[in-house]
Short mmCIF file of N, CA and C in Angstrom, two decimals:
data_model
loop_
_atom_site.label_atom_id
_atom_site.label_comp_id
_atom_site.label_asym_id
_atom_site.label_seq_id
_atom_site.Cartn_x
_atom_site.Cartn_y
_atom_site.Cartn_z
N MET V 254 -21.35 2.90 -5.72
CA MET V 254 -21.22 1.46 -5.81
C MET V 254 -19.84 1.44 -5.75
N SER V 255 -18.40 0.44 -5.11
CA SER V 255 -17.78 0.49 -4.90
C SER V 255 -16.73 0.47 -6.31
N LYS V 256 -15.29 0.94 -6.03
CA LYS V 256 -14.24 0.75 -7.28
C LYS V 256 -14.26 -1.58 -7.86
N THR V 257 -13.85 -2.11 -8.58
CA THR V 257 -13.11 -3.08 -8.17
C THR V 257 -12.51 -2.49 -8.17
N ILE V 258 -11.14 -3.65 -7.50
CA ILE V 258 -9.47 -3.65 -8.13
C ILE V 258 -9.13 -3.50 -9.44
N ALA V 259 -10.30 -4.29 -10.42
CA ALA V 259 -9.10 -3.27 -11.78
C ALA V 259 -10.07 -3.26 -12.06
N ARG V 260 -11.01 -1.86 -12.31
CA ARG V 260 -10.73 -0.44 -12.06
C ARG V 260 -10.56 0.83 -11.50
N TRP V 261 -9.88 -0.16 -10.86
CA TRP V 261 -8.95 0.91 -9.79
C TRP V 261 -7.53 1.15 -10.22
N PHE V 262 -7.06 -0.36 -10.76
CA PHE V 262 -5.51 -0.42 -11.80
C PHE V 262 -5.89 0.54 -12.20
N LEU V 263 -6.16 0.20 -13.46
CA LEU V 263 -6.66 0.77 -14.42
C LEU V 263 -7.20 1.87 -14.89
N GLU V 264 -7.64 2.95 -13.83
CA GLU V 264 -7.60 4.40 -13.80
C GLU V 264 -5.92 4.68 -13.65
N TYR V 265 -4.97 3.77 -12.49
CA TYR V 265 -5.16 4.29 -11.44
C TYR V 265 -3.81 3.79 -13.27
N GLY V 266 -3.23 3.23 -13.76
CA GLY V 266 -1.55 2.87 -14.99
C GLY V 266 -2.52 4.02 -15.99
N GLU V 267 -3.47 4.38 -15.62
CA GLU V 267 -4.01 6.01 -17.20
C GLU V 267 -2.36 7.27 -17.27
N SER V 268 -2.14 6.83 -15.48
CA SER V 268 -1.13 7.19 -15.38
C SER V 268 0.54 7.02 -14.98
N HIS V 269 0.02 6.11 -16.23
CA HIS V 269 1.90 5.19 -15.92
C HIS V 269 2.05 4.50 -16.58
N GLN V 270 1.76 4.79 -18.07
CA GLN V 270 1.79 4.80 -19.43
C GLN V 270 3.41 4.60 -20.35
N ASN V 271 4.12 6.02 -19.59
CA ASN V 271 5.45 5.20 -19.59
C ASN V 271 5.83 4.68 -19.43
N LYS V 272 7.32 4.18 -19.94
CA LYS V 272 8.16 2.95 -19.81
C LYS V 272 8.87 3.85 -18.34
N THR V 273 9.14 5.00 -19.03
CA THR V 273 10.24 5.69 -18.05
C THR V 273 9.76 5.76 -16.44
N ASN V 274 7.86 5.44 -16.71
CA ASN V 274 8.32 6.66 -15.62
C ASN V 274 7.05 4.91 -14.69
N LYS V 275 6.76 4.41 -15.11
CA LYS V 275 6.41 3.18 -14.73
C LYS V 275 7.97 2.16 -13.84
N ARG V 276 9.05 2.20 -14.55
CA ARG V 276 10.38 1.65 -13.49
C ARG V 276 10.72 2.63 -12.47
N ILE V 277 10.77 3.83 -12.98
CA ILE V 277 10.57 5.14 -11.48
C ILE V 277 9.83 4.26 -10.58
N HIS V 278 8.76 3.75 -10.77
CA HIS V 278 7.62 3.78 -9.64
C HIS V 278 8.28 2.10 -9.16
N PHE V 279 7.92 1.41 -10.00
CA PHE V 279 8.29 -0.13 -9.37
C PHE V 279 9.82 0.80 -7.95
N ILE V 280 10.40 1.08 -8.49
CA ILE V 280 11.51 1.30 -7.79
C ILE V 280 10.79 2.57 -6.18
N CYS V 281 10.44 3.39 -6.58
CA CYS V 281 9.68 3.79 -5.61
C CYS V 281 8.80 3.78 -5.01
N VAL V 282 7.64 3.66 -5.91
CA VAL V 282 6.13 3.25 -4.68
C VAL V 282 6.80 1.92 -3.81
N PRO V 283 7.71 0.91 -3.66
CA PRO V 283 7.97 0.62 -2.31
C PRO V 283 9.12 1.23 -1.42
N THR V 284 10.10 1.71 -1.67
CA THR V 284 10.83 2.79 -1.64
C THR V 284 9.93 3.92 -0.64
N ILE V 285 8.17 4.01 -1.37
CA ILE V 285 7.84 5.43 0.03
C ILE V 285 6.92 4.08 0.80
N PHE V 286 7.02 3.02 0.52
CA PHE V 286 5.78 2.14 1.08
C PHE V 286 6.49 1.74 2.53
N PHE V 287 8.03 1.10 1.87
CA PHE V 287 8.98 0.99 3.18
C PHE V 287 9.35 2.18 4.18
N SER V 288 9.39 3.49 3.83
CA SER V 288 9.20 4.99 4.73
C SER V 288 8.46 5.06 5.71
N ILE V 289 7.16 5.59 4.45
CA ILE V 289 5.99 5.51 5.81
C ILE V 289 5.76 4.31 7.24
N VAL V 290 5.96 3.40 6.55
CA VAL V 290 5.97 2.23 7.47
C VAL V 290 7.11 2.56 8.71
N GLY V 291 8.07 2.47 8.07
CA GLY V 291 9.43 3.33 8.87
C GLY V 291 9.55 3.87 10.00
N LEU V 292 8.28 5.25 9.18
CA LEU V 292 8.54 5.98 10.15
C LEU V 292 6.74 6.45 10.73
N LEU V 293 5.80 5.93 11.11
CA LEU V 293 4.74 5.18 11.34
C LEU V 293 4.90 4.03 12.35
N SER V 294 5.92 3.22 12.65
CA SER V 294 6.21 3.05 13.14
C SER V 294 7.34 2.42 14.38
N LEU V 295 7.62 4.27 14.98
CA LEU V 295 7.85 5.21 15.68
C LEU V 295 7.56 6.11 16.35
N VAL V 296 5.51 5.93 16.03
CA VAL V 296 4.42 6.00 16.72
C VAL V 296 4.26 5.37 17.58
N SER V 297 4.95 5.21 18.82
CA SER V 297 4.20 3.96 19.06
C SER V 297 2.71 4.03 20.20
N LEU V 298 2.04 3.54 20.28
CA LEU V 298 0.62 3.07 21.14
C LEU V 298 0.87 1.89 21.97
N SER V 299 2.10 1.35 22.20
CA SER V 299 2.08 0.15 23.42
C SER V 299 1.29 1.18 24.39
N SER V 300 2.46 1.85 24.97
CA SER V 300 1.64 2.42 26.17
C SER V 300 0.81 2.44 26.67
N PHE V 301 -0.76 2.58 25.51
CA PHE V 301 -2.48 3.33 25.09
C PHE V 301 -2.51 0.97 26.01
N LEU V 302 -1.64 0.49 25.74
CA LEU V 302 -2.54 -0.81 25.59
C LEU V 302 -1.55 -1.24 27.22
N GLY V 303 -0.98 -1.09 27.92
CA GLY V 303 -0.46 -0.99 28.94
C GLY V 303 1.43 -2.29 28.74
N THR V 304 1.66 -2.03 27.18
CA THR V 304 2.70 -2.71 27.20
C THR V 304 3.80 -2.51 27.13
N ALA V 305 4.67 -0.96 26.81
CA ALA V 305 6.14 -0.36 27.14
C ALA V 305 6.92 -0.63 27.18
N ASN V 306 6.95 -1.25 27.89
CA ASN V 306 8.38 -1.80 28.31
C ASN V 306 8.70 -3.27 27.29
N SER V 307 7.42 -3.80 26.55
CA SER V 307 7.52 -5.23 25.75
C SER V 307 8.42 -5.61 24.97
N LYS V 308 8.69 -6.25 24.86
CA LYS V 308 10.26 -6.02 24.15
C LYS V 308 9.48 -6.51 22.59
N TYR V 309 8.33 -7.04 22.44
CA TYR V 309 7.21 -6.37 20.79
C TYR V 309 6.46 -4.58 20.95
N SER V 310 7.10 -4.09 21.96
CA SER V 310 6.26 -2.31 21.58
C SER V 310 6.10 -2.13 20.57
N PHE V 311 7.84 -2.40 19.96
CA PHE V 311 8.15 -1.81 18.68
C PHE V 311 6.62 -2.46 17.19
N PHE V 312 6.14 -3.16 17.59
CA PHE V 312 5.23 -3.53 16.52
C PHE V 312 4.86 -2.97 17.03
N ILE V 313 4.35 -2.61 18.91
CA ILE V 313 2.74 -1.86 19.12
C ILE V 313 2.74 -0.98 18.68
N SER V 314 2.33 0.35 17.25
CA SER V 314 2.89 0.46 16.47
C SER V 314 1.37 1.89 15.74
N LEU V 315 1.91 2.73 15.02
CA LEU V 315 0.84 3.43 15.10
C LEU V 315 0.28 2.86 12.31
N ALA V 316 2.14 2.17 13.41
CA ALA V 316 2.14 1.54 11.97
C ALA V 316 1.28 -0.41 11.67
N SER V 317 1.25 -0.29 13.24
CA SER V 317 0.47 -1.80 12.82
C SER V 317 -1.13 -1.09 12.87
N LEU V 318 -1.20 0.16 13.67
CA LEU V 318 -2.50 0.20 13.11
C LEU V 318 -3.07 0.36 11.39
N VAL V 319 -1.88 1.20 10.87
CA VAL V 319 -2.61 2.00 9.70
C VAL V 319 -2.44 0.48 8.80
N ILE V 320 -1.72 -1.14 9.09
CA ILE V 320 -1.77 -1.91 8.79
C ILE V 320 -2.82 -2.26 7.92
N ILE V 321 -3.16 -3.11 9.16
CA ILE V 321 -4.93 -3.47 9.47
C ILE V 321 -5.55 -2.67 9.33
N LEU V 322 -6.15 -1.79 8.89
CA LEU V 322 -6.85 -0.55 8.20
C LEU V 322 -6.62 -0.63 6.95
N SER V 323 -5.80 -1.07 6.81
CA SER V 323 -5.30 -0.95 4.83
C SER V 323 -5.61 -2.49 4.40
N PHE V 324 -5.42 -3.31 5.43
CA PHE V 324 -6.27 -4.73 4.90
C PHE V 324 -7.55 -5.22 4.62
N ILE V 325 -8.43 -3.67 5.33
CA ILE V 325 -9.76 -4.32 4.90
C ILE V 325 -10.02 -2.94 4.03
N PHE V 326 -8.39 -2.55 4.12
CA PHE V 326 -9.62 -1.12 2.80
C PHE V 326 -8.97 -3.15 1.41
N TYR V 327 -8.28 -3.26 1.77
CA TYR V 327 -8.08 -4.97 0.94
C TYR V 327 -8.00 -5.92 -0.01
N ILE V 328 -8.96 -5.62 1.05
CA ILE V 328 -10.08 -7.01 1.32
C ILE V 328 -10.87 -6.66 0.72
N ARG V 329 -12.33 -4.73 0.79
CA ARG V 329 -12.82 -5.25 0.05
C ARG V 329 -12.38 -5.58 -1.23
N LEU V 330 -11.06 -5.38 -2.26
CA LEU V 330 -11.03 -5.79 -3.21
C LEU V 330 -10.64 -6.97 -3.57
N SER V 331 -9.73 -7.59 -3.50
CA SER V 331 -9.11 -8.69 -2.97
C SER V 331 -8.65 -9.14 -2.53
N PHE V 332 -8.75 -10.62 -2.42
CA PHE V 332 -8.37 -10.97 -1.40
C PHE V 332 -6.28 -12.12 -1.61
N THR V 333 -6.07 -11.46 -2.38
CA THR V 333 -5.27 -12.02 -2.94
C THR V 333 -3.98 -11.10 -3.11
N ILE V 334 -4.69 -9.99 -3.24
CA ILE V 334 -4.10 -8.96 -3.10
C ILE V 334 -3.65 -8.37 -1.86
N ALA V 335 -4.79 -8.28 -1.22
CA ALA V 335 -4.98 -8.06 0.39
C ALA V 335 -3.91 -8.63 1.35
N ILE V 336 -3.36 -10.50 0.73
CA ILE V 336 -2.50 -11.77 0.93
C ILE V 336 -1.48 -11.05 1.46
N GLY V 337 -1.01 -10.23 -0.29
CA GLY V 337 0.33 -9.84 -0.42
C GLY V 337 0.49 -8.84 -0.01
N MET V 338 -0.71 -7.78 -0.34
CA MET V 338 0.23 -6.46 0.86
C MET V 338 0.48 -6.77 2.37
N LEU V 339 -0.93 -7.31 3.04
CA LEU V 339 -0.44 -7.95 4.29
C LEU V 339 0.52 -8.68 4.80
N LEU V 340 1.62 -9.67 3.75
CA LEU V 340 2.46 -10.37 3.79
C LEU V 340 4.00 -8.60 3.21
N VAL V 341 3.78 -7.99 2.39
CA VAL V 341 4.72 -6.94 2.15
C VAL V 341 5.61 -6.17 3.23
N SER V 342 3.93 -5.60 3.84
CA SER V 342 3.85 -4.58 5.02
C SER V 342 4.54 -5.37 6.46
N ILE V 343 4.09 -6.52 6.38
CA ILE V 343 5.10 -8.06 7.72
C ILE V 343 5.76 -7.69 7.45
N ILE V 344 6.70 -7.84 6.56
CA ILE V 344 7.87 -8.00 6.47
C ILE V 344 8.80 -6.14 6.00
N SER V 345 8.30 -5.42 5.10
CA SER V 345 8.80 -3.96 6.07
C SER V 345 8.52 -3.75 7.36
N LEU V 346 8.04 -4.18 8.21
CA LEU V 346 7.95 -3.57 9.41
C LEU V 346 9.13 -4.44 10.39
N TRP V 347 9.18 -6.35 9.37
CA TRP V 347 10.18 -6.85 10.69
C TRP V 347 11.86 -5.56 10.27
N LEU V 348 11.89 -5.61 8.79
CA LEU V 348 13.44 -5.22 8.01
C LEU V 348 13.37 -3.64 8.63
N ASN V 349 11.76 -2.55 8.35
CA ASN V 349 12.41 -1.85 9.57
C ASN V 349 12.99 -1.74 11.10
N PHE V 350 12.13 -2.47 11.95
CA PHE V 350 12.35 -2.74 13.01
C PHE V 350 14.00 -3.15 13.00
N LEU V 351 14.40 -4.42 12.15
CA LEU V 351 16.02 -4.48 11.72
C LEU V 351 16.59 -3.15 11.51
N ILE V 352 16.54 -2.50 10.50
CA ILE V 352 17.36 -0.54 11.05
C ILE V 352 16.87 -0.65 12.43
N TYR V 353 16.29 -0.38 12.92
CA TYR V 353 15.38 0.91 14.06
C TYR V 353 16.16 -0.01 15.56
N SER V 354 16.17 -1.11 15.28
CA SER V 354 17.70 -2.08 15.93
C SER V 354 18.84 -1.73 16.46
N SER V 355 19.30 -2.05 15.60
CA SER V 355 20.85 -2.82 14.38
C SER V 355 21.47 -0.59 15.35
N GLY V 356 20.86 0.39 15.23
CA GLY V 356 21.86 0.92 15.95
C GLY V 356 22.99 2.37 15.28
N ILE V 357 22.39 1.89 13.67
CA ILE V 357 23.69 1.75 12.93
C ILE V 357 23.52 3.66 11.82
N ILE V 358 22.39 3.63 12.39
CA ILE V 358 21.79 4.92 11.75
C ILE V 358 20.03 4.88 11.76
N PRO V 359 19.31 5.63 12.71
CA PRO V 359 18.17 6.13 13.11
C PRO V 359 17.37 6.14 12.26
N LEU V 360 16.53 5.21 12.59
CA LEU V 360 15.05 5.26 11.39
C LEU V 360 14.46 6.29 11.32
N TRP V 361 14.40 7.48 11.81
CA TRP V 361 13.55 8.54 11.44
C TRP V 361 14.34 9.37 10.09
N PHE V 362 15.87 9.49 10.43
CA PHE V 362 16.66 9.58 9.83
C PHE V 362 16.54 8.84 8.21
N PHE V 363 16.73 8.08 8.11
CA PHE V 363 16.62 7.06 7.29
C PHE V 363 15.19 6.95 6.31
N SER V 364 14.64 5.96 7.07
CA SER V 364 13.01 6.39 7.18
C SER V 364 13.55 7.92 5.93
N VAL V 365 12.79 9.60 6.50
CA VAL V 365 12.74 10.65 6.14
C VAL V 365 13.83 10.67 4.58
N ILE V 366 15.26 10.77 5.02
CA ILE V 366 16.53 10.80 3.18
C ILE V 366 15.21 9.80 2.37
N ILE V 367 14.96 8.67 2.43
CA ILE V 367 13.94 7.12 1.31
C ILE V 367 13.00 8.01 0.70
N PHE V 368 12.12 8.48 1.13
CA PHE V 368 11.37 9.29 1.40
C PHE V 368 11.64 10.28 0.46
N VAL V 369 12.08 11.27 0.91
CA VAL V 369 11.86 12.17 0.33
C VAL V 369 12.60 12.31 -1.48
N LEU V 370 13.89 11.40 -1.23
CA LEU V 370 14.40 10.56 -2.77
C LEU V 370 13.19 10.27 -3.46
N ALA V 371 12.62 9.20 -2.68
CA ALA V 371 11.41 8.19 -3.85
C ALA V 371 11.05 9.52 -4.26
N TRP V 372 9.81 10.42 -2.97
CA TRP V 372 9.17 10.95 -4.05
C TRP V 372 10.25 11.86 -5.02
N ILE V 373 11.30 12.20 -5.18
CA ILE V 373 11.85 13.10 -5.94
C ILE V 373 11.58 12.25 -7.34
N GLY V 374 12.37 11.16 -7.10
CA GLY V 374 11.73 10.28 -8.34
C GLY V 374 10.45 10.43 -9.06
N GLN V 375 9.86 10.18 -7.71
CA GLN V 375 8.62 10.08 -8.55
C GLN V 375 7.58 11.77 -9.22
N PHE V 376 8.03 12.80 -8.95
CA PHE V 376 7.70 13.41 -9.47
C PHE V 376 8.64 13.32 -10.94
N TYR V 377 9.76 13.08 -10.80
CA TYR V 377 10.53 13.50 -12.01
C TYR V 377 9.22 12.62 -13.79
N GLY V 378 9.49 11.03 -12.53
CA GLY V 378 8.92 10.12 -14.11
C GLY V 378 7.62 10.52 -13.94
N HIS V 379 6.51 11.23 -13.33
CA HIS V 379 5.61 11.83 -13.62
C HIS V 379 5.74 13.61 -14.96
N ASN V 380 7.16 13.85 -14.22
CA ASN V 380 7.46 15.35 -14.89
C ASN V 380 7.38 14.07 -17.08
N VAL V 381 8.18 13.08 -16.60
CA VAL V 381 8.59 12.14 -17.71
C VAL V 381 7.44 11.75 -18.53
N GLU V 382 6.37 11.64 -17.88
CA GLU V 382 4.91 11.36 -18.14
C GLU V 382 4.53 11.73 -18.24
N GLY V 383 4.72 13.65 -17.79
CA GLY V 383 3.49 15.07 -18.32
C GLY V 383 2.55 14.68 -18.07
N LYS V 384 1.91 13.78 -16.99
CA LYS V 384 0.80 13.67 -16.23
C LYS V 384 0.75 13.33 -14.82
N LYS V 385 0.14 14.40 -14.17
CA LYS V 385 -0.21 13.92 -12.17
C LYS V 385 -0.41 12.90 -11.77
N PRO V 386 0.04 12.91 -10.47
CA PRO V 386 0.35 12.04 -9.97
C PRO V 386 -0.97 11.62 -9.36
N SER V 387 -1.84 10.36 -10.45
CA SER V 387 -3.09 9.57 -9.31
C SER V 387 -3.40 10.19 -8.24
N PHE V 388 -3.39 10.50 -7.50
CA PHE V 388 -3.19 10.45 -5.64
C PHE V 388 -3.94 12.24 -5.95
N PHE V 389 -3.78 13.02 -7.12
CA PHE V 389 -4.20 14.58 -6.70
C PHE V 389 -5.55 14.21 -7.23
N LYS V 390 -5.82 13.09 -7.52
CA LYS V 390 -6.81 12.95 -7.81
C LYS V 390 -9.02 12.18 -6.16
N ASP V 391 -7.45 11.03 -5.99
CA ASP V 391 -8.52 10.10 -5.28
C ASP V 391 -7.16 9.99 -4.14
N LEU V 392 -7.29 10.27 -3.16
CA LEU V 392 -5.65 10.50 -1.94
C LEU V 392 -6.13 8.01 -1.78
N GLN V 393 -6.83 7.67 -2.29
CA GLN V 393 -6.95 5.86 -1.93
C GLN V 393 -6.22 5.41 -3.15
N PHE V 394 -5.46 6.03 -4.38
CA PHE V 394 -3.95 6.36 -5.18
C PHE V 394 -2.96 5.85 -4.36
N LEU V 395 -3.39 6.47 -3.16
CA LEU V 395 -1.72 6.52 -2.19
C LEU V 395 -1.46 4.76 -1.69
N LEU V 396 -3.00 4.36 -1.35
CA LEU V 396 -2.84 2.28 -1.26
C LEU V 396 -2.63 1.71 -2.34
N ILE V 397 -3.57 2.46 -4.05
CA ILE V 397 -3.21 1.71 -4.80
C ILE V 397 -2.32 1.59 -5.55
N GLY V 398 -1.59 2.24 -5.14
CA GLY V 398 -0.07 1.76 -5.86
C GLY V 398 1.00 0.97 -5.74
N PRO V 399 0.59 0.84 -3.89
CA PRO V 399 2.01 -0.74 -3.76
C PRO V 399 0.80 -1.64 -4.61
N ALA V 400 -0.59 -1.39 -3.93
CA ALA V 400 -0.72 -3.49 -4.96
C ALA V 400 -1.13 -3.19 -6.99
N TRP V 401 -1.14 -2.22 -6.86
CA TRP V 401 -0.75 -1.79 -8.73
C TRP V 401 0.61 -2.78 -8.74
N ILE V 402 2.39 -1.92 -7.67
CA ILE V 402 3.01 -2.63 -8.04
C ILE V 402 2.83 -4.10 -8.22
N LEU V 403 2.41 -4.99 -7.48
CA LEU V 403 2.31 -6.12 -6.99
C LEU V 403 1.20 -6.86 -7.91
N SER V 404 0.46 -6.48 -8.22
CA SER V 404 -0.63 -6.25 -9.66
C SER V 404 0.55 -7.43 -9.81
N PHE V 405 1.35 -6.44 -11.06
CA PHE V 405 3.04 -6.94 -11.68
C PHE V 405 3.46 -8.13 -11.33
N VAL V 406 3.73 -7.55 -10.10
CA VAL V 406 4.42 -9.58 -9.70
C VAL V 406 3.58 -10.07 -9.79
N TYR V 407 2.33 -9.92 -9.03
CA TYR V 407 1.40 -11.38 -9.32
C TYR V 407 1.16 -12.07 -10.48
N THR V 408 1.36 -11.46 -11.56
CA THR V 408 0.84 -12.21 -12.67
C THR V 408 2.14 -12.10 -13.78
N LYS V 409 3.77 -11.85 -12.80
CA LYS V 409 4.79 -13.01 -12.93
C LYS V 409 4.13 -14.17 -13.02
N LEU V 410 4.02 -13.84 -11.68
CA LEU V 410 3.46 -15.15 -10.43
C LEU V 410 3.30 -16.26 -11.68
N GLY V 411 1.82 -15.57 -12.42
CA GLY V 411 0.71 -16.44 -13.00
C GLY V 411 -0.51 -16.37 -11.58
N ILE V 412 -0.44 -15.57 -11.22
CA ILE V 412 -1.16 -15.04 -9.31
C ILE V 412 -2.46 -14.03 -9.91
N LYS V 413 -3.72 -14.86 -9.48
CA LYS V 413 -5.05 -13.46 -9.96
C LYS V 413 -4.25 -12.83 -9.23
N PRO V 414 -5.06 -11.16 -9.21
CA PRO V 414 -4.99 -9.82 -8.61
C PRO V 414 -6.41 -9.92 -8.40
#
């Protein structure tokens, strides 16, 4: 029997009880998510589809494929979480496109820097908590973390996850 979203959140929350660790996660989890979308967006799939010279080729990437597969994972758990995570993913992809197209800083460099800094924050938070990160137990928790953060936003807005 597969786990419900409530069960996933309960298990994830077990190693996220400390107030400081939670605050760190509210910043670092979305940052890591954003940086991963940025890095994956640089792996183009457009040449496979014959759209390499399209103005939309940035969006035809490994990031888009992972977003679709993640949506399938989330929709099996919760419709509202799936829609929210899809929206967050699309916004992240679009913001990464803006960084990429601005030319101010290479997207790969920006993404790697914030990825590393956010993981340092995460591990500091878990050191404060005194518990290992959930994904050491099950890699699927890497998908649950962003949804868990979203569930707090939903609760504030009166939306049931």
